PDB file of C-alpha atoms in Angstrom:
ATOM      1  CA  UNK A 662      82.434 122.200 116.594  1.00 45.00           C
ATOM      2  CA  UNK A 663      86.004 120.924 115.330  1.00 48.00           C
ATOM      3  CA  UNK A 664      88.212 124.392 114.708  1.00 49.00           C
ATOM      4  CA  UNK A 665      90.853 123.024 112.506  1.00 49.00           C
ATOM      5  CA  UNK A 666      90.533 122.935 108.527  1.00 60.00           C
ATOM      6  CA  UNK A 667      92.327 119.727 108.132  1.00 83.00           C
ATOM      7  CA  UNK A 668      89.565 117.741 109.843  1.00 86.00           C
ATOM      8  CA  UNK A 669      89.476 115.274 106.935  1.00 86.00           C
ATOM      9  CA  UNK A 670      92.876 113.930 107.236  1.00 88.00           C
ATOM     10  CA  UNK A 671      93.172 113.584 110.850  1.00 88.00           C
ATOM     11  CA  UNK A 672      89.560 112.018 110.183  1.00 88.00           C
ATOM     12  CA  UNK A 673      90.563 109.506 107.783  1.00 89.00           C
ATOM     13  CA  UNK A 674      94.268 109.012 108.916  1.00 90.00           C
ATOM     14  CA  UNK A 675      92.256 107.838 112.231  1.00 90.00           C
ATOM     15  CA  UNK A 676      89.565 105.760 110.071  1.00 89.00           C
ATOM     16  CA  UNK A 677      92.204 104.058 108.373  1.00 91.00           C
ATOM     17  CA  UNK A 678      94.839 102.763 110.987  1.00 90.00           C
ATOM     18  CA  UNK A 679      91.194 101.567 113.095  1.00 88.00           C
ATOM     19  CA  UNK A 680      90.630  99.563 109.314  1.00 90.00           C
ATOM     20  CA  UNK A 681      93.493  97.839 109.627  1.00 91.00           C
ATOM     21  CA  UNK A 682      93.271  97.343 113.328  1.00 90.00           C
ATOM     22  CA  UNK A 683      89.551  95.912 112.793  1.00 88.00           C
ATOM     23  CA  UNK A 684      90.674  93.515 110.060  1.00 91.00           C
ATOM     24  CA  UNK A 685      93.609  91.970 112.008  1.00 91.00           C
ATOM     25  CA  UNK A 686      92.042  91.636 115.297  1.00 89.00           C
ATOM     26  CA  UNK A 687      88.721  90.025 113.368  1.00 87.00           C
ATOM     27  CA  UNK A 688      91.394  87.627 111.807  1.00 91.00           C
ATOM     28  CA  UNK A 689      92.911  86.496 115.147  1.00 90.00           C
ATOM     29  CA  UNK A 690      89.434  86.599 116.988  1.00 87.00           C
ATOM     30  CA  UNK A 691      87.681  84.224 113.752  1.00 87.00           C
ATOM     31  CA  UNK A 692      91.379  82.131 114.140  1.00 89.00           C
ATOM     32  CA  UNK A 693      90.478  81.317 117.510  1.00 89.00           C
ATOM     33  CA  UNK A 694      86.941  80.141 117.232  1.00 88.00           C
ATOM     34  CA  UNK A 695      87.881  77.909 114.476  1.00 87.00           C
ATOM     35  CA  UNK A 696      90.669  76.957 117.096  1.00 89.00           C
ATOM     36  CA  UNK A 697      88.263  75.806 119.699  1.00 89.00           C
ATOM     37  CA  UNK A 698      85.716  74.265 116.684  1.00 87.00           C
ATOM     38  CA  UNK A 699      88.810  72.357 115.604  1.00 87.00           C
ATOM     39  CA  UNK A 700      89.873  71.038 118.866  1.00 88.00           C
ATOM     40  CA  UNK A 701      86.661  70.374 120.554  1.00 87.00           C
ATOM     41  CA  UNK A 702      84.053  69.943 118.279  1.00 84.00           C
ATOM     42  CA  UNK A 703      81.705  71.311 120.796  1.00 85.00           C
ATOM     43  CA  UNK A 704      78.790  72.927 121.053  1.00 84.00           C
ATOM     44  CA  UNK A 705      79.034  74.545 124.647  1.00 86.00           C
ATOM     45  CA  UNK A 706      82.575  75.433 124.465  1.00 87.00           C
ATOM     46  CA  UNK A 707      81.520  77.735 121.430  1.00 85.00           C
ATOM     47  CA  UNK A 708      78.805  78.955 123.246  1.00 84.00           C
ATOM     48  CA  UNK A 709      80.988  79.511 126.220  1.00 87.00           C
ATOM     49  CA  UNK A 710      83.390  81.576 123.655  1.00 87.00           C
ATOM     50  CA  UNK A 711      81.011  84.116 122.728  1.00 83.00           C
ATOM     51  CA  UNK A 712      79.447  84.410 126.178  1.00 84.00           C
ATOM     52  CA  UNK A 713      83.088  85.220 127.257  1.00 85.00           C
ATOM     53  CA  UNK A 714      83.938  87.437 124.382  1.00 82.00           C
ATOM     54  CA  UNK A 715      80.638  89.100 124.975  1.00 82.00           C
ATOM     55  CA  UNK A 716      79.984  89.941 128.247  1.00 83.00           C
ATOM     56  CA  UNK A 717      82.620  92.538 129.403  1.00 84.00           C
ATOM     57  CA  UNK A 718      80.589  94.828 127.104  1.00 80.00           C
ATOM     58  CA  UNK A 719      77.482  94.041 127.767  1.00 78.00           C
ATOM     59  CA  UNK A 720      78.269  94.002 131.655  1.00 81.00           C
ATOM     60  CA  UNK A 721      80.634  97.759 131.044  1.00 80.00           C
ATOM     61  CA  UNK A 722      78.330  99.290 127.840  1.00 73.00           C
ATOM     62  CA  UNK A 723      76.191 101.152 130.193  1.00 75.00           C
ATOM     63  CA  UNK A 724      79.086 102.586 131.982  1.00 78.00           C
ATOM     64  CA  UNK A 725      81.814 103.370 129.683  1.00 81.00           C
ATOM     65  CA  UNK A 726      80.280 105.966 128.185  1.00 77.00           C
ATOM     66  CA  UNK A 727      80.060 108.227 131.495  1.00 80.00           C
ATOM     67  CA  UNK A 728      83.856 107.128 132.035  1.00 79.00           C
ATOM     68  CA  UNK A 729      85.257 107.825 128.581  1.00 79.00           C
ATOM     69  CA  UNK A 730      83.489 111.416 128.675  1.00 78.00           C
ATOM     70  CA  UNK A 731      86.033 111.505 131.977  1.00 79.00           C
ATOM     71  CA  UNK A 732      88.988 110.933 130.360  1.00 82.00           C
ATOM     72  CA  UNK A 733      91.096 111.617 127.194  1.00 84.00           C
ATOM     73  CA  UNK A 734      89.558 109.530 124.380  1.00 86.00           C
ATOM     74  CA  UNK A 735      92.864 109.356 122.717  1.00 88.00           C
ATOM     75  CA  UNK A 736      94.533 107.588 125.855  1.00 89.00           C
ATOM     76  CA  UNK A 737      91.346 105.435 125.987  1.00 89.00           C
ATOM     77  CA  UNK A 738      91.613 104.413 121.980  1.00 89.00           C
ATOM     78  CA  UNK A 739      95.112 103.740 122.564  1.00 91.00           C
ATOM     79  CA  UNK A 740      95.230 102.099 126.158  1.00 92.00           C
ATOM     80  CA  UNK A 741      92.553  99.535 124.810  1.00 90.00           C
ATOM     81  CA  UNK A 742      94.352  98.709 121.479  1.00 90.00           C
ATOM     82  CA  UNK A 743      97.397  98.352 123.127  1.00 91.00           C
ATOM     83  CA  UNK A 744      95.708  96.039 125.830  1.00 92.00           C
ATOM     84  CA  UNK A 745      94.169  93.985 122.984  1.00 90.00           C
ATOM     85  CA  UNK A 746      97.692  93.637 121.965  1.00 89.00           C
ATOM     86  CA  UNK A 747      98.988  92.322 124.802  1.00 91.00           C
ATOM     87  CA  UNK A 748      96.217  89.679 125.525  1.00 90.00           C
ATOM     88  CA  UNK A 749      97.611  88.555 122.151  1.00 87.00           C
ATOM     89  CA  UNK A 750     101.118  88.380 123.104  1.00 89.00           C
ATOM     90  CA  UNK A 751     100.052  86.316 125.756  1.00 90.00           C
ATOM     91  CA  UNK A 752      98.446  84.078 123.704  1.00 89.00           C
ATOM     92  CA  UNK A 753     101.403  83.769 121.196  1.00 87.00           C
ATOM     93  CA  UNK A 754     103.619  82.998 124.270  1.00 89.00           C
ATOM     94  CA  UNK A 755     101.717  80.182 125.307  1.00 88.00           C
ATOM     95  CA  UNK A 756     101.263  78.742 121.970  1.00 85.00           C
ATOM     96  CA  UNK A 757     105.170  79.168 121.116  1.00 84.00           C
ATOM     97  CA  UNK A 758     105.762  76.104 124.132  1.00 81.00           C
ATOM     98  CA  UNK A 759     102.426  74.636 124.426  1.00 83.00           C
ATOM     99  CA  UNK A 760      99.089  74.092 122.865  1.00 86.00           C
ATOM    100  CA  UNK A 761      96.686  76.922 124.350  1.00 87.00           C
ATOM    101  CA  UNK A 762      94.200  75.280 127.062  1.00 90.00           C
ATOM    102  CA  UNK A 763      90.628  75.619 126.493  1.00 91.00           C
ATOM    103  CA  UNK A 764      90.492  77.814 129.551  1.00 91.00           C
ATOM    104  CA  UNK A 765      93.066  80.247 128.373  1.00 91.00           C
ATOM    105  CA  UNK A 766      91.737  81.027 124.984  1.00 90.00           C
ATOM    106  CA  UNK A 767      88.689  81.556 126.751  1.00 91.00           C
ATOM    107  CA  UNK A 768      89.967  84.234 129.043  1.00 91.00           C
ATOM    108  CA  UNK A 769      91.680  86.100 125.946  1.00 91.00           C
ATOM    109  CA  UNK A 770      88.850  86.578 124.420  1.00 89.00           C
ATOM    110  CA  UNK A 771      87.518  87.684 127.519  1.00 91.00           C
ATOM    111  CA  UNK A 772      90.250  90.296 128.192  1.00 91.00           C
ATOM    112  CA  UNK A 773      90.352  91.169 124.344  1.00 90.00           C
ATOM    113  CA  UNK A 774      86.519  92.472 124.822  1.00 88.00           C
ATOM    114  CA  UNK A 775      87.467  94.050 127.917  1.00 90.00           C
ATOM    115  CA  UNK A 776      89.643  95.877 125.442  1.00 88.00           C
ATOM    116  CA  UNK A 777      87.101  96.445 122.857  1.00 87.00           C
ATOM    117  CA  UNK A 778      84.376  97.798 125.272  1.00 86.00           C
ATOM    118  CA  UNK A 779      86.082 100.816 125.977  1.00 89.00           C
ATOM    119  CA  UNK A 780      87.658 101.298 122.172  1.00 86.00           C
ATOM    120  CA  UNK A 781      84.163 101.750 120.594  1.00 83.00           C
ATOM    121  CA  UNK A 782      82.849 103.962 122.695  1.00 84.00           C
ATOM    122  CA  UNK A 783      86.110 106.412 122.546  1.00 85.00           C
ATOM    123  CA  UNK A 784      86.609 106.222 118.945  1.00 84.00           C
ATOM    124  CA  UNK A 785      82.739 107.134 118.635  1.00 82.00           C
ATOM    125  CA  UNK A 786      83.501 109.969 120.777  1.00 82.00           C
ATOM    126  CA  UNK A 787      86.447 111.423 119.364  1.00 85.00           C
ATOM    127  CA  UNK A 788      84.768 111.859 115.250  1.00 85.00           C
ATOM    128  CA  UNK A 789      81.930 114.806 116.635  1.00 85.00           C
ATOM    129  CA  UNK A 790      85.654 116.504 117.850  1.00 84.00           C
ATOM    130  CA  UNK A 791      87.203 116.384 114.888  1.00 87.00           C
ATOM    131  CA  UNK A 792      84.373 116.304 112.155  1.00 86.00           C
ATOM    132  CA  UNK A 793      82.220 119.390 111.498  1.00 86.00           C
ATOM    133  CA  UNK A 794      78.600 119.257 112.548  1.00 84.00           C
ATOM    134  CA  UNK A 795      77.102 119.206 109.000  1.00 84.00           C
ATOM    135  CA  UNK A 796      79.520 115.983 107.879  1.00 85.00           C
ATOM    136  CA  UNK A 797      78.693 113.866 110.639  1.00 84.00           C
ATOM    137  CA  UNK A 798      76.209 111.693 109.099  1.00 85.00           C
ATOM    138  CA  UNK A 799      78.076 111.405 106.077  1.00 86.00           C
ATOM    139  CA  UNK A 800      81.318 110.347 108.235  1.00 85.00           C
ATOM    140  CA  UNK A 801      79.368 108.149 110.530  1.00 81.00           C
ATOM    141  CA  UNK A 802      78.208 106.303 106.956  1.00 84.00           C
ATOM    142  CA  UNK A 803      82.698 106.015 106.674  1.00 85.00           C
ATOM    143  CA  UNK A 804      82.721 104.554 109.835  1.00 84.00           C
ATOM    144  CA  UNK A 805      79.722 102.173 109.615  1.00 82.00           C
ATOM    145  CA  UNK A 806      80.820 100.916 106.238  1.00 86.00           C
ATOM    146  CA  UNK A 807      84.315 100.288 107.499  1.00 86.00           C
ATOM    147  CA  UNK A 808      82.822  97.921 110.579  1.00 82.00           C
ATOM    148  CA  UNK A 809      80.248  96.223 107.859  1.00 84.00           C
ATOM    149  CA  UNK A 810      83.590  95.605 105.302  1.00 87.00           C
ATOM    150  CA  UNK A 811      85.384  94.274 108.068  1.00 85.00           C
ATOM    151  CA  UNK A 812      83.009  91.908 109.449  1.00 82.00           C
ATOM    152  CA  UNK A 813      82.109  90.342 105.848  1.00 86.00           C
ATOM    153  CA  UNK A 814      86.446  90.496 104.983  1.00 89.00           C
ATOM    154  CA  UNK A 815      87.672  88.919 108.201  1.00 87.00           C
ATOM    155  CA  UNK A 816      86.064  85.690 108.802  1.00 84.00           C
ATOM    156  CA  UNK A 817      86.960  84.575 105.029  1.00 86.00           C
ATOM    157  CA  UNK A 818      90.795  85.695 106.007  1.00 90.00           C
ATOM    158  CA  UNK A 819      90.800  84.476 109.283  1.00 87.00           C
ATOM    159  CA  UNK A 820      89.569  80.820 107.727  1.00 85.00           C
ATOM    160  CA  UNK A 821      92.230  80.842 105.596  1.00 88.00           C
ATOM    161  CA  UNK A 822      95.015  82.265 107.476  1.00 91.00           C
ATOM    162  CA  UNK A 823      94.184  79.801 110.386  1.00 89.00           C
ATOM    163  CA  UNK A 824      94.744  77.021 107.967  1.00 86.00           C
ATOM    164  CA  UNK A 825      98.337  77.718 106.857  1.00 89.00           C
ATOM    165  CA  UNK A 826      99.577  79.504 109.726  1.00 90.00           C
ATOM    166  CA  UNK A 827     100.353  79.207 113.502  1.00 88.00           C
ATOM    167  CA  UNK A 828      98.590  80.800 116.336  1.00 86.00           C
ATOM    168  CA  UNK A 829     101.307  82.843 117.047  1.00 86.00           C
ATOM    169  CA  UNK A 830     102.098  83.947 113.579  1.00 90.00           C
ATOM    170  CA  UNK A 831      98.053  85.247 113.267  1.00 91.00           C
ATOM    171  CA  UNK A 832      99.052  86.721 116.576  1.00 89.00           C
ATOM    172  CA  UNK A 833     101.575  88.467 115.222  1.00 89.00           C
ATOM    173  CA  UNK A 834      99.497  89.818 112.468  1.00 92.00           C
ATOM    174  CA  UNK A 835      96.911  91.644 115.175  1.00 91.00           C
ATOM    175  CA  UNK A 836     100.041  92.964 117.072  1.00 90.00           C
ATOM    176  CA  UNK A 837     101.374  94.246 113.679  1.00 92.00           C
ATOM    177  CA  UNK A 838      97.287  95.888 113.234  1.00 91.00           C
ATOM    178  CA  UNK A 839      97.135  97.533 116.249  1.00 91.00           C
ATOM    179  CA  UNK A 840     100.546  99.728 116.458  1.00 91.00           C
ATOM    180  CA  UNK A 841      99.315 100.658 113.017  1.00 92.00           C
ATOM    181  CA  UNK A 842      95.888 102.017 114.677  1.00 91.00           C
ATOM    182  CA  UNK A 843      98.301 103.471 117.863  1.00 91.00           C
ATOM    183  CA  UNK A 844     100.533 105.121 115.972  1.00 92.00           C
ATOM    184  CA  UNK A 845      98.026 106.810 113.650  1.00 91.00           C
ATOM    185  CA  UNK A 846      96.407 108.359 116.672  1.00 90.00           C
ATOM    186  CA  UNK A 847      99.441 108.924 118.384  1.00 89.00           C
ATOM    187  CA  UNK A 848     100.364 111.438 115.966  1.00 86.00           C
ATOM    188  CA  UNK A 849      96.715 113.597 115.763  1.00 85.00           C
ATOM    189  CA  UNK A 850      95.990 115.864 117.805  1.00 83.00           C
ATOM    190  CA  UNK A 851      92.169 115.470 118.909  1.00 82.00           C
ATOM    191  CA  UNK A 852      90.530 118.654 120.802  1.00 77.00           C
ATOM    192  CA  UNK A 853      89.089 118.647 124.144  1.00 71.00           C
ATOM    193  CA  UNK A 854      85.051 118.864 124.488  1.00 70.00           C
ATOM    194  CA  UNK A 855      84.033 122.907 124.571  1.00 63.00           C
ATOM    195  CA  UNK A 856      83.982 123.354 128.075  1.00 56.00           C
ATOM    196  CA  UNK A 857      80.322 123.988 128.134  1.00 48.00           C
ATOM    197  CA  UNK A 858      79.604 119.871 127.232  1.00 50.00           C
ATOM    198  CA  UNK A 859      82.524 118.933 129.988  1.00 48.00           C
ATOM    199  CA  UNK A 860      80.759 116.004 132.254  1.00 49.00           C
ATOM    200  CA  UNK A 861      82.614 115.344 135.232  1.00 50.00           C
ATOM    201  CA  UNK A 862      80.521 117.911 137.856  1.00 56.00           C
ATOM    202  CA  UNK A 863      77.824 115.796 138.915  1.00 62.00           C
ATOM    203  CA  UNK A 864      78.708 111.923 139.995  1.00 68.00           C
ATOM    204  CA  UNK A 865      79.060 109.410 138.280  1.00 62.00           C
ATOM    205  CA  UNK A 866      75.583 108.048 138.829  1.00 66.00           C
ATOM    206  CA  UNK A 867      73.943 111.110 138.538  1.00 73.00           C
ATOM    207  CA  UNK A 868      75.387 110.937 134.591  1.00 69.00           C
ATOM    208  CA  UNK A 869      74.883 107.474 134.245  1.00 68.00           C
ATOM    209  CA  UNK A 870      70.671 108.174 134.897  1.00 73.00           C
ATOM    210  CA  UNK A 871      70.552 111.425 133.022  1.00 73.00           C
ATOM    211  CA  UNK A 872      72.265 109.475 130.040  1.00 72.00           C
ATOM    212  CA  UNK A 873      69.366 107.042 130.262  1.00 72.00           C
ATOM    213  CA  UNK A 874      66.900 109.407 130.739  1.00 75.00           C
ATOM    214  CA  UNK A 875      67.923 110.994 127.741  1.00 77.00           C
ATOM    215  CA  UNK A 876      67.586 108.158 125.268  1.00 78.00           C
ATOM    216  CA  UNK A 877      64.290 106.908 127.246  1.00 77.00           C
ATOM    217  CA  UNK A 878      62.866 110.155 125.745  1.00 79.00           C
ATOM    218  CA  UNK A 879      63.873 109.420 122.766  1.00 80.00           C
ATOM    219  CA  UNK A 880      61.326 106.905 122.068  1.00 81.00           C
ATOM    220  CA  UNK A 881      62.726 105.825 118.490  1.00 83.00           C
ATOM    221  CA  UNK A 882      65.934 105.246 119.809  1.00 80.00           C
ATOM    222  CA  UNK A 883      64.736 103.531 122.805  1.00 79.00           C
ATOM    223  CA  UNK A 884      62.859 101.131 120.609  1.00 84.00           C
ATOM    224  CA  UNK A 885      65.683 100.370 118.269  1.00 84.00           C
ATOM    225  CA  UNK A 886      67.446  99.676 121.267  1.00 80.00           C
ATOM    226  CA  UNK A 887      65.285  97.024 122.213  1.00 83.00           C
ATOM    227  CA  UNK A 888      64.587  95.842 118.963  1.00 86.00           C
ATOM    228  CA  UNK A 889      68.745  95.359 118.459  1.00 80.00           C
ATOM    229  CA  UNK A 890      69.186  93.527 121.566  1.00 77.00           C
ATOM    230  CA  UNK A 891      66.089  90.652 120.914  1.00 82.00           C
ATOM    231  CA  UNK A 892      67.936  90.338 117.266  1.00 79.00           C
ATOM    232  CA  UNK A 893      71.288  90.093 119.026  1.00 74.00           C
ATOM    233  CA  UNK A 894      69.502  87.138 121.236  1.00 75.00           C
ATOM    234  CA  UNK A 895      68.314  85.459 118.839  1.00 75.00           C
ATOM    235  CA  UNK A 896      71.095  86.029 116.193  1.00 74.00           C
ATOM    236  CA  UNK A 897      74.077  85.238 118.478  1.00 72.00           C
ATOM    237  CA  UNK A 898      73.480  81.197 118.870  1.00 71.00           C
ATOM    238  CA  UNK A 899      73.053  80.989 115.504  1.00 73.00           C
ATOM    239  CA  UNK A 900      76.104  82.835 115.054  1.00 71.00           C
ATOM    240  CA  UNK A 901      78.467  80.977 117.465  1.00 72.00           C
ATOM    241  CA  UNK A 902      77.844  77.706 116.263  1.00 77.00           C
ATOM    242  CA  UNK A 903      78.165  79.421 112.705  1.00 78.00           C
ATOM    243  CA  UNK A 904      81.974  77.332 112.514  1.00 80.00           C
ATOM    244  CA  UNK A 905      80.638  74.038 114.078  1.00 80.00           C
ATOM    245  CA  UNK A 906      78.386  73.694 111.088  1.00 78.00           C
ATOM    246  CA  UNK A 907      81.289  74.497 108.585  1.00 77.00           C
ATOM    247  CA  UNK A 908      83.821  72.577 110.037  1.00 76.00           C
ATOM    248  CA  UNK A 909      81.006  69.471 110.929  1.00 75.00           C
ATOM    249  CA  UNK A 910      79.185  69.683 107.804  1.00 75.00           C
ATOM    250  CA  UNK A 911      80.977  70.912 105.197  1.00 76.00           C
ATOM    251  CA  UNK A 912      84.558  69.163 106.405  1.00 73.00           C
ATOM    252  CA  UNK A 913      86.469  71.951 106.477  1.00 68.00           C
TER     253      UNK A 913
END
């Protein structure tokens, strides 16, 4: 249960610099799809995009919640952003003397959900620390409607951004996005677990099953689960070739 009375603006000062961070890197991440639709026209390549950008967290999910319980969730929200970043700046390097190879805007996105695998998790983590018990639906609604606004608000801006700016500009624009997110949770001070939910005495493993146990006995939750991923299946090819289809049959 979070002790201090100013839980609602270390809350929201952490909700809004992950806004901004969101936004930006949905920009950059919707720039470079429409990067690869523009310079290949193809089908797999897409595909091959959101495989990449994809399976770090599907391959990590089911273990980054045992580590992040581990270790400091603000080091983990900031480590990832900050890695995010720096895929980016990567990325802008390249493009300042060359045009970016298939291959290597490939393995940004890969790294960037490298990044973004461990993010979620922590920042999920840290609002039951700082929000009291009897607000955390209510916050959780914050959160969800922030991810929901973001995902409708940055493939519009990333369309148009990509089509009067440079690669490393939009870059520049994440980079900008995501010391805004560091620096707002540099500067809160986010409570360690009461000592009585501390993980970290059995192994690793042994967590890891009694995690799964414990949603498998949750039999709502377990079903959801499963329900999610077949929609995710069947939503996801639809979703990658998404800017084939505008670019293909709308011309532009």
């Amino acid at each position: 249960m979070p002790q201090s009375n100013n839980w609602k603006r270390k809350y929201f000062t952490i909700l809004s610099g992950q806004a901004v961070s969101m936004v930006t890197s949905g920009i950059l991440q919707m720039a470079l799809i429409f990067y690869l639709t523009e310079t290949t026209g193809s089908a797999l390549v897409l595909s091959l995009a959101t495989f990449f950008g994809f399976l770090p967290q599907a391959l990590l999910g089911p273990f980054i919640g045992v580590w992040v319980d581990r270790w400091s969730r603000k080091a983990v929200m900031i480590g990832a952003d900050l890695f995010i970043a720096l895929a980016g700046v990567a990325l802008a390097i390249i493009a300042l003397n060359t045009q970016p190879p298939i291959w290597v805007v490939l393995g940004i996105l890969f790294l960037r959900s490298i990044g973004a695998a461990f993010h979620t998790p922590a920042m999920s983590a840290v609002t039951p620390l700082i929000v009291p018990e009897d607000q955390l639906v209510k916050c959780a609604g914050y959160s969800s409607s922030i991810q929901s606004i973001s995902f409708l608000v940055s493939p519009a801006l990333g369309a148009v951004v990509y089509a009067s700016w440079s690669i490393s500009a939009i870059v520049g624009l994440d980079v900008l996005g995501a010391i805004v997110a560091v620096l707002f949770v540099a500067f809160i001070t986010i409570p360690d677990p009461p000592k009585s939910e501390l993980v970290g005495q059995e192994s690793f493993f042994t967590d890891l099953k009694n995690g799964y146990l414990a949603i498998r006995d949750d039999k709502g939750l377990f079903q959801m689960l499963w329900i999610g991923t077949l929609y995710m299946l069947v939503f996801m090819p639809i979703n990658a070739l998404f800017p084939l289809m505008s670019m293909g049959y709308f011309g532009g």
